[in-house]
């Protein structure tokens, strides 16, 4: 019974593809079947053609040899594909488990620092140090969250919790959070745009992370001077956010890779080393899943503008 | 004084919530695994339950289902407080009757306290 079930299972392509989380056209077992059918067709055709010119025994031998060779080759190809698919899945799961594990100590540190900061008898000096530790801890939490989101996207498991909120308010909050970093780098952030903005409908926490990431990038790639301009405007399909810097820009060779996973421009490594290369990949997935668009324009050496759109409530 | 039952296996967090609640006139009742959490819920009928999902003996989902099956406890609001964030975890928690799902790493104590007060207010009326 077990053997029969295993054989039946090996023909259940849909189940196997779901397990790997890949398209049926990328599924090793399905490809094996297709290759097998193509092999048979090729052999039958060879057989028909060859029979006209040769002895039947020789034809049979050639056909048999061809079948065996093709079968072995397709088996090797499919088996290695299968191994890669498994490894990739294991990697995604590993990232997910590690990130979840890391969150426990990080959240305990976060709360303990918060309690410490709220004590009355704390000196100004200590309070500043604790705030700094807390900021670094938040940075770690963001990295872990990014990794977790990455594994969710790869597993097609990204959950959005959309609600109505003011994007303007959110952008203002983020600017307050980042102003200190900007001042340190001798950069001023300006917010421009229409006063009266409709509420957007999206995942608030994720949108906040994306705005944070884009403005933070603008500051960090500004090369230590100049201004960063944040703009909000109404457009027919909703609301458009954009952030423009006067920084190092992006070279045209890198254009197609900007939103790709783990991509970091080589030039950028000369200016700063922070960043994991997954922020923009996550931003693209989340914005597109929310029904918006994301993109950028850039002139090498002159600066970049990154923008995204989000639908408004009721659209 | 309103009573909050915290079902959470990490001792350290109980201490943190104790000092948080002491300033807010909320009483903390501590349980360190799902089963003793259920028992304490029976004995003390708290006003709200904070429930972790990864717990010894009975995990968070089993505990939540048992709470909602018990007619005496089914009306107590349950806030899930965990670091798990899978699609299925969230869906399962809400379909089992949790009223909020907070990811520990993404919320400050202040924000958690605000949520607790909000839920307590909603359940009073």
Coordinates of C-alpha atoms in Angstrom, one line a residue:
Chain A
X1 CA 0.0 0.0 0.0
X2 CA 2.8 2.4 1.0
X3 CA 4.6 1.7 -2.2
X4 CA 1.5 2.3 -4.3
X5 CA 0.9 5.5 -2.5
X6 CA 4.4 6.7 -3.0
X7 CA 4.2 5.9 -6.8
X8 CA 0.9 7.8 -7.0
X9 CA 2.4 10.7 -5.1
X10 CA 5.3 10.9 -7.5
X11 CA 2.8 11.5 -10.3
X12 CA 0.9 14.2 -8.3
X13 CA 2.7 17.1 -9.9
X14 CA 0.4 19.7 -8.4
X15 CA 1.2 18.6 -4.9
X16 CA 4.9 18.6 -5.5
X17 CA 4.9 22.0 -7.1
X18 CA 2.9 23.4 -4.2
X19 CA 5.5 21.9 -1.8
X20 CA 8.3 23.8 -3.6
X21 CA 6.1 26.8 -4.1
X22 CA 7.0 27.1 -7.7
X23 CA 5.2 27.3 -11.0
X24 CA 4.2 24.0 -12.7
X25 CA 6.5 24.9 -15.6
X26 CA 9.5 25.0 -13.2
X27 CA 8.5 21.9 -11.4
X28 CA 11.1 19.1 -11.8
X29 CA 8.7 16.2 -11.9
X30 CA 6.5 17.8 -14.4
X31 CA 9.5 18.8 -16.6
X32 CA 10.7 15.2 -16.3
X33 CA 7.4 14.0 -17.8
X34 CA 7.5 16.5 -20.6
X35 CA 11.2 15.6 -21.4
X36 CA 10.3 12.0 -21.4
X37 CA 7.5 12.6 -23.9
X38 CA 9.8 14.6 -26.1
X39 CA 12.4 11.9 -26.0
X40 CA 10.0 9.3 -27.1
X41 CA 8.8 11.5 -29.9
X42 CA 12.3 12.1 -31.0
X43 CA 13.2 8.5 -30.9
X44 CA 10.1 7.4 -32.9
X45 CA 10.9 10.1 -35.5
X46 CA 14.5 8.9 -35.7
X47 CA 13.3 5.4 -36.1
X48 CA 10.9 6.2 -39.0
X49 CA 13.6 8.2 -40.8
X50 CA 16.4 5.7 -40.2
X51 CA 14.3 2.6 -41.2
X52 CA 14.3 3.9 -44.8
X53 CA 18.0 3.7 -45.1
X54 CA 19.2 0.9 -42.7
X55 CA 18.8 -2.6 -41.5
X56 CA 16.0 -3.0 -38.9
X57 CA 18.4 -4.5 -36.3
X58 CA 20.8 -1.5 -36.5
X59 CA 17.8 0.9 -36.3
X60 CA 16.5 -0.8 -33.2
X61 CA 19.9 -0.6 -31.6
X62 CA 20.4 3.0 -32.3
X63 CA 17.0 3.8 -31.0
X64 CA 17.6 1.9 -27.8
X65 CA 21.0 3.6 -27.3
X66 CA 19.4 7.0 -27.9
X67 CA 16.6 6.3 -25.5
X68 CA 18.9 5.2 -22.7
X69 CA 21.3 8.2 -23.2
X70 CA 18.5 10.7 -23.2
X71 CA 16.8 9.1 -20.2
X72 CA 20.0 9.3 -18.2
X73 CA 20.7 12.9 -19.1
X74 CA 17.1 14.1 -18.3
X75 CA 17.2 12.2 -15.0
X76 CA 20.5 13.9 -14.0
X77 CA 19.1 17.3 -14.9
X78 CA 15.9 16.9 -13.1
X79 CA 17.5 15.4 -10.0
X80 CA 19.8 18.4 -9.6
X81 CA 17.0 20.7 -10.2
X82 CA 15.1 18.9 -7.5
X83 CA 18.0 19.3 -5.1
X84 CA 18.2 23.0 -5.7
X85 CA 14.5 23.5 -5.1
X86 CA 14.7 21.6 -1.8
X87 CA 17.8 23.6 -0.7
X88 CA 16.1 26.9 -1.6
X89 CA 13.0 25.9 0.4
X90 CA 15.1 24.9 3.4
X91 CA 16.9 28.2 3.2
X92 CA 13.6 30.1 3.3
X93 CA 12.4 28.1 6.3
X94 CA 15.7 28.6 8.0
X95 CA 15.5 32.4 7.7
X96 CA 12.0 32.3 9.0
X97 CA 12.9 30.2 12.1
X98 CA 16.0 32.2 12.9
X99 CA 14.2 35.5 12.5
X100 CA 11.4 34.4 14.8
X101 CA 13.9 33.2 17.4
X102 CA 15.9 36.5 17.3
X103 CA 12.7 38.4 17.9
X104 CA 12.3 37.1 21.5
X105 CA 15.5 38.5 22.9
X106 CA 15.2 41.7 20.9
X107 CA 11.6 42.4 22.1
X108 CA 12.7 41.7 25.7
X109 CA 15.6 44.2 25.4
X110 CA 13.3 46.7 23.8
X111 CA 10.8 46.6 26.7
X112 CA 13.4 46.5 29.4
X113 CA 15.0 49.6 27.9
X114 CA 11.7 51.3 27.7
X115 CA 11.1 50.7 31.4
X116 CA 14.5 51.9 32.2
X117 CA 14.0 55.1 30.3
X118 CA 10.8 55.8 32.2
X119 CA 12.4 55.7 35.6
X120 CA 12.5 59.1 37.4
X121 CA 15.9 58.9 39.0
X122 CA 17.8 58.4 35.7
X123 CA 20.5 60.9 34.9
X124 CA 20.5 62.8 31.6
X125 CA 23.8 61.1 30.5
X126 CA 22.4 57.6 31.2
X127 CA 19.2 58.4 29.5
X128 CA 21.1 59.5 26.4
X129 CA 23.1 56.2 26.4
X130 CA 20.0 54.1 26.9
X131 CA 18.2 56.0 24.1
X132 CA 21.2 55.2 21.8
X133 CA 21.1 51.5 22.8
X134 CA 17.4 51.5 22.1
X135 CA 17.9 53.0 18.7
X136 CA 20.4 50.3 17.8
X137 CA 18.1 47.7 19.1
X138 CA 15.3 49.0 16.9
X139 CA 17.7 48.8 13.9
X140 CA 18.2 45.1 14.7
X141 CA 14.5 44.6 14.9
X142 CA 14.1 46.2 11.5
X143 CA 16.7 43.9 10.0
X144 CA 15.1 40.8 11.4
X145 CA 11.7 42.0 10.3
X146 CA 13.1 42.5 6.8
X147 CA 14.5 39.0 6.7
X148 CA 11.2 37.6 7.9
X149 CA 9.3 39.5 5.3
X150 CA 11.7 38.3 2.7
X151 CA 11.0 34.7 3.6
X152 CA 7.2 35.4 3.6
X153 CA 7.4 36.8 0.1
X154 CA 9.4 33.8 -1.1
X155 CA 6.9 31.5 0.5
X156 CA 4.0 33.5 -1.0
X157 CA 2.9 34.0 2.6
X158 CA 3.1 37.8 2.9
X159 CA 0.2 39.1 4.9
X160 CA -1.0 42.6 4.7
X161 CA -3.4 44.1 7.2
X162 CA -4.9 47.1 5.3
X163 CA -6.7 49.9 7.0
X164 CA -7.5 53.6 6.3
X165 CA -4.9 56.1 7.5
X166 CA -3.4 59.5 6.7
X167 CA -0.2 59.0 4.7
X168 CA 0.7 62.7 5.4
X169 CA 0.6 62.1 9.2
X170 CA 2.7 59.0 8.7
X171 CA 5.3 60.8 6.6
X172 CA 5.5 63.6 9.1
X173 CA 6.1 61.0 11.9
X174 CA 8.8 59.3 9.9
X175 CA 10.5 62.7 9.2
X176 CA 10.6 63.4 12.9
X177 CA 12.2 60.0 13.5
X178 CA 14.9 60.6 10.9
X179 CA 15.6 64.3 11.4
X180 CA 18.4 63.5 13.9
X181 CA 20.2 61.3 11.4
X182 CA 19.7 64.0 8.7
X183 CA 21.1 66.7 10.9
X184 CA 24.1 64.6 11.7
X185 CA 24.8 64.2 8.0
X186 CA 24.3 68.0 7.4
X187 CA 21.1 67.4 5.4
X188 CA 17.7 69.1 5.7
X189 CA 14.5 67.4 5.0
X190 CA 11.6 69.4 3.4
X191 CA 8.0 68.2 3.1
X192 CA 6.0 69.7 0.3
X193 CA 2.7 69.0 -1.4
X194 CA -1.0 69.6 -1.0
X195 CA -2.4 70.3 2.4
X196 CA -5.7 68.4 2.1
X197 CA -4.9 64.7 1.4
X198 CA -7.4 61.8 1.3
X199 CA -6.7 58.8 3.5
X200 CA -5.0 55.8 1.9
X201 CA -6.0 52.2 2.2
X202 CA -3.0 50.0 2.9
X203 CA -1.0 48.2 5.6
X204 CA 0.0 51.0 7.9
X205 CA 3.1 49.4 9.6
X206 CA 4.5 48.2 6.3
X207 CA 3.9 51.6 4.6
X208 CA 5.7 53.2 7.5
X209 CA 8.7 50.9 7.0
X210 CA 8.7 51.7 3.3
X211 CA 8.6 55.4 3.8
X212 CA 11.3 55.1 6.5
X213 CA 13.4 53.1 4.2
X214 CA 13.1 55.4 1.2
X215 CA 13.8 58.6 3.2
X216 CA 16.6 56.9 5.1
X217 CA 18.1 55.8 1.8
X218 CA 17.8 59.4 0.5
X219 CA 19.7 60.7 3.5
X220 CA 22.4 58.0 3.4
X221 CA 23.1 58.2 -0.3
X222 CA 23.1 62.0 -0.1
X223 CA 26.8 62.0 0.4
X224 CA 26.8 64.2 3.5
X225 CA 25.2 67.5 2.4
X226 CA 22.3 69.0 0.6
X227 CA 18.6 68.5 0.9
X228 CA 16.1 65.8 0.8
X229 CA 12.7 66.7 -0.5
X230 CA 9.6 64.7 0.3
X231 CA 6.5 65.4 -1.7
X232 CA 2.9 64.2 -1.5
X233 CA 0.3 64.7 -4.1
X234 CA -3.1 63.5 -5.2
X235 CA -3.3 61.6 -8.5
X236 CA -6.3 60.0 -10.3
X237 CA -5.5 56.5 -8.9
X238 CA -4.8 57.7 -5.3
X239 CA -1.9 59.3 -3.6
X240 CA 1.7 59.6 -4.8
X241 CA 4.6 59.8 -2.4
X242 CA 8.1 60.8 -3.6
X243 CA 11.4 61.5 -2.1
X244 CA 14.2 63.3 -4.0
X245 CA 17.8 63.6 -3.0
X246 CA 20.8 65.4 -4.4
X247 CA 23.1 62.4 -3.8
X248 CA 25.3 60.1 -5.8
X249 CA 22.5 58.9 -8.0
X250 CA 22.3 55.5 -9.7
X251 CA 24.3 54.4 -12.7
X252 CA 22.3 53.2 -15.7
X253 CA 23.9 49.8 -15.5
X254 CA 22.1 49.3 -12.1
X255 CA 18.7 50.5 -13.2
X256 CA 17.2 47.0 -13.9
X257 CA 18.5 45.6 -10.6
X258 CA 17.4 48.2 -8.2
X259 CA 14.3 46.3 -7.0
X260 CA 16.0 42.9 -7.1
X261 CA 16.6 40.9 -4.0
X262 CA 20.1 41.3 -2.3
X263 CA 21.1 43.9 -4.9
X264 CA 23.5 46.5 -3.7
X265 CA 25.3 48.8 -6.1
X266 CA 29.1 48.5 -6.2
X267 CA 29.5 52.3 -6.1
X268 CA 27.4 52.4 -3.0
X269 CA 29.9 50.3 -1.1
X270 CA 32.4 53.1 -1.3
X271 CA 30.1 55.5 0.5
X272 CA 28.5 53.4 3.2
X273 CA 28.2 49.9 4.3
X274 CA 24.9 49.7 6.0
X275 CA 21.9 48.0 4.4
X276 CA 21.1 44.4 3.5
X277 CA 19.8 44.9 -0.1
X278 CA 16.3 43.6 0.6
X279 CA 14.5 46.8 1.6
X280 CA 13.5 47.8 -1.9
X281 CA 12.6 44.3 -2.9
X282 CA 10.2 44.1 0.0
X283 CA 8.8 47.6 -0.7
X284 CA 8.0 46.6 -4.3
X285 CA 6.2 43.4 -3.2
X286 CA 4.2 45.2 -0.5
X287 CA 3.2 48.2 -2.6
X288 CA 2.2 46.1 -5.6
X289 CA 0.2 43.8 -3.3
X290 CA -1.6 46.9 -1.9
X291 CA -2.6 47.9 -5.4
X292 CA 0.0 50.6 -5.9
X293 CA 3.1 51.2 -8.0
X294 CA 6.7 51.9 -7.2
X295 CA 9.5 53.3 -9.2
X296 CA 12.4 55.8 -9.5
X297 CA 14.2 58.2 -11.8
X298 CA 17.8 58.9 -11.4
X299 CA 20.7 60.8 -13.0
X300 CA 24.1 59.4 -12.2
X301 CA 26.0 61.8 -9.9
X302 CA 23.0 64.2 -9.6
X303 CA 20.6 62.4 -7.4
X304 CA 17.5 60.2 -7.4
X305 CA 13.8 60.3 -6.9
X306 CA 12.0 57.3 -5.5
X307 CA 8.2 57.2 -5.6
X308 CA 5.2 55.0 -4.9
X309 CA 1.5 55.3 -5.2
X310 CA -1.3 53.9 -3.0
X311 CA -5.0 53.6 -3.5
X312 CA -7.2 55.9 -1.4
X313 CA -10.2 54.7 0.7
X314 CA -13.1 53.6 -1.4
X315 CA -11.2 53.2 -4.6
Chain B
X1 CA -8.9 46.9 40.2
X2 CA -9.0 45.2 36.9
X3 CA -7.2 41.9 36.5
X4 CA -5.1 40.9 33.6
X5 CA -3.9 37.3 33.2
X6 CA -0.6 37.0 31.4
X7 CA 0.1 33.5 30.0
X8 CA 3.7 33.6 28.9
X9 CA 6.6 31.2 29.5
X10 CA 9.3 33.8 29.8
X11 CA 9.7 34.8 33.5
X12 CA 11.5 38.1 32.6
X13 CA 8.4 39.4 30.8
X14 CA 6.2 38.9 33.8
X15 CA 8.4 41.2 35.8
X16 CA 8.3 43.8 33.1
X17 CA 4.5 43.7 33.0
X18 CA 4.3 43.8 36.7
X19 CA 6.2 47.1 36.9
X20 CA 4.2 48.4 33.9
X21 CA 0.8 47.5 35.5
X22 CA 1.7 48.8 39.0
X23 CA 1.7 52.3 37.6
X24 CA -1.7 51.8 36.0
X25 CA -3.7 50.2 38.8
X26 CA -4.0 46.9 36.9
X27 CA -3.5 43.6 38.7
X28 CA -1.2 41.1 37.0
X29 CA -1.9 37.4 37.3
X30 CA 0.9 35.2 36.1
X31 CA 0.8 31.8 34.4
X32 CA 3.8 30.2 32.7
X33 CA 2.1 27.5 30.6
X34 CA -1.2 27.0 28.8
X35 CA -2.6 24.5 31.3
X36 CA -2.0 26.5 34.4
X37 CA -3.2 29.6 32.5
X38 CA -6.6 27.9 31.9
X39 CA -6.8 26.9 35.6
X40 CA -6.0 30.4 36.8
X41 CA -8.6 31.8 34.3
X42 CA -11.2 29.5 35.9
X43 CA -10.2 30.5 39.4
X44 CA -9.8 34.3 39.0
X45 CA -12.0 35.2 35.9
X46 CA -9.7 38.0 34.8
X47 CA -11.0 41.0 32.8
X48 CA -8.5 40.4 30.0
X49 CA -6.0 37.7 28.9
X50 CA -2.7 38.3 27.3
X51 CA -1.7 35.0 25.6
X52 CA 1.6 33.9 24.0
X53 CA 1.4 31.3 21.3
X54 CA 4.5 29.2 21.9
X55 CA 3.9 27.7 25.4
X56 CA 4.7 24.5 27.2
X57 CA 2.2 21.8 28.0
X58 CA -0.7 23.4 26.1
X59 CA 0.2 25.9 23.3
X60 CA -1.5 29.2 22.7
X61 CA -4.0 27.9 20.1
X62 CA -5.0 25.0 22.3
X63 CA -5.4 27.3 25.3
X64 CA -7.4 29.8 23.2
X65 CA -9.8 27.1 22.0
X66 CA -10.3 25.8 25.5
X67 CA -11.0 29.3 26.8
X68 CA -13.6 29.9 24.1
X69 CA -15.3 26.5 24.7
X70 CA -15.8 27.3 28.3
X71 CA -19.0 29.3 28.7
X72 CA -17.8 31.0 31.8
X73 CA -14.6 32.2 30.2
X74 CA -15.7 32.6 26.5
X75 CA -16.5 36.3 26.9
X76 CA -13.1 37.3 28.3
X77 CA -11.2 39.2 25.6
X78 CA -8.0 37.6 24.6
X79 CA -5.0 39.6 23.1
X80 CA -2.4 37.4 21.4
X81 CA 1.1 38.6 22.3
X82 CA 3.7 36.7 20.3
X83 CA 6.7 36.9 18.0
X84 CA 5.2 34.5 15.5
X85 CA 3.8 36.2 12.4
X86 CA 2.8 33.7 9.8
X87 CA -0.4 34.1 7.8
X88 CA -1.8 30.9 9.2
X89 CA -1.0 31.9 12.8
X90 CA -2.9 35.2 12.5
X91 CA -5.8 33.7 10.7
X92 CA -6.1 30.8 13.2
X93 CA -5.9 33.2 16.1
X94 CA -8.7 35.4 14.8
X95 CA -10.9 32.6 13.8
X96 CA -10.5 31.1 17.3
X97 CA -11.8 34.3 18.8
X98 CA -8.8 36.4 19.7
X99 CA -9.6 40.1 19.6
X100 CA -6.2 41.5 18.8
X101 CA -2.8 40.1 17.5
X102 CA 0.3 42.0 18.6
X103 CA 3.8 41.1 17.5
X104 CA 6.0 41.7 20.5
X105 CA 9.0 43.1 18.6
X106 CA 6.9 45.7 16.8
X107 CA 5.1 47.2 19.8
X108 CA 6.3 49.2 22.7
X109 CA 5.0 48.6 26.2
X110 CA 3.2 51.9 26.0
X111 CA 1.4 50.8 22.8
X112 CA 0.5 47.5 24.3
X113 CA -0.9 49.2 27.4
X114 CA -3.0 51.5 25.2
X115 CA -4.4 48.5 23.3
X116 CA -5.2 46.7 26.7
X117 CA -7.1 49.8 27.9
X118 CA -8.9 50.1 24.6
X119 CA -10.1 46.5 24.7
X120 CA -11.1 46.8 28.4
X121 CA -13.1 50.0 27.5
X122 CA -14.9 48.2 24.6
X123 CA -15.7 45.3 26.8
X124 CA -17.1 47.3 29.6
X125 CA -19.9 48.8 27.5

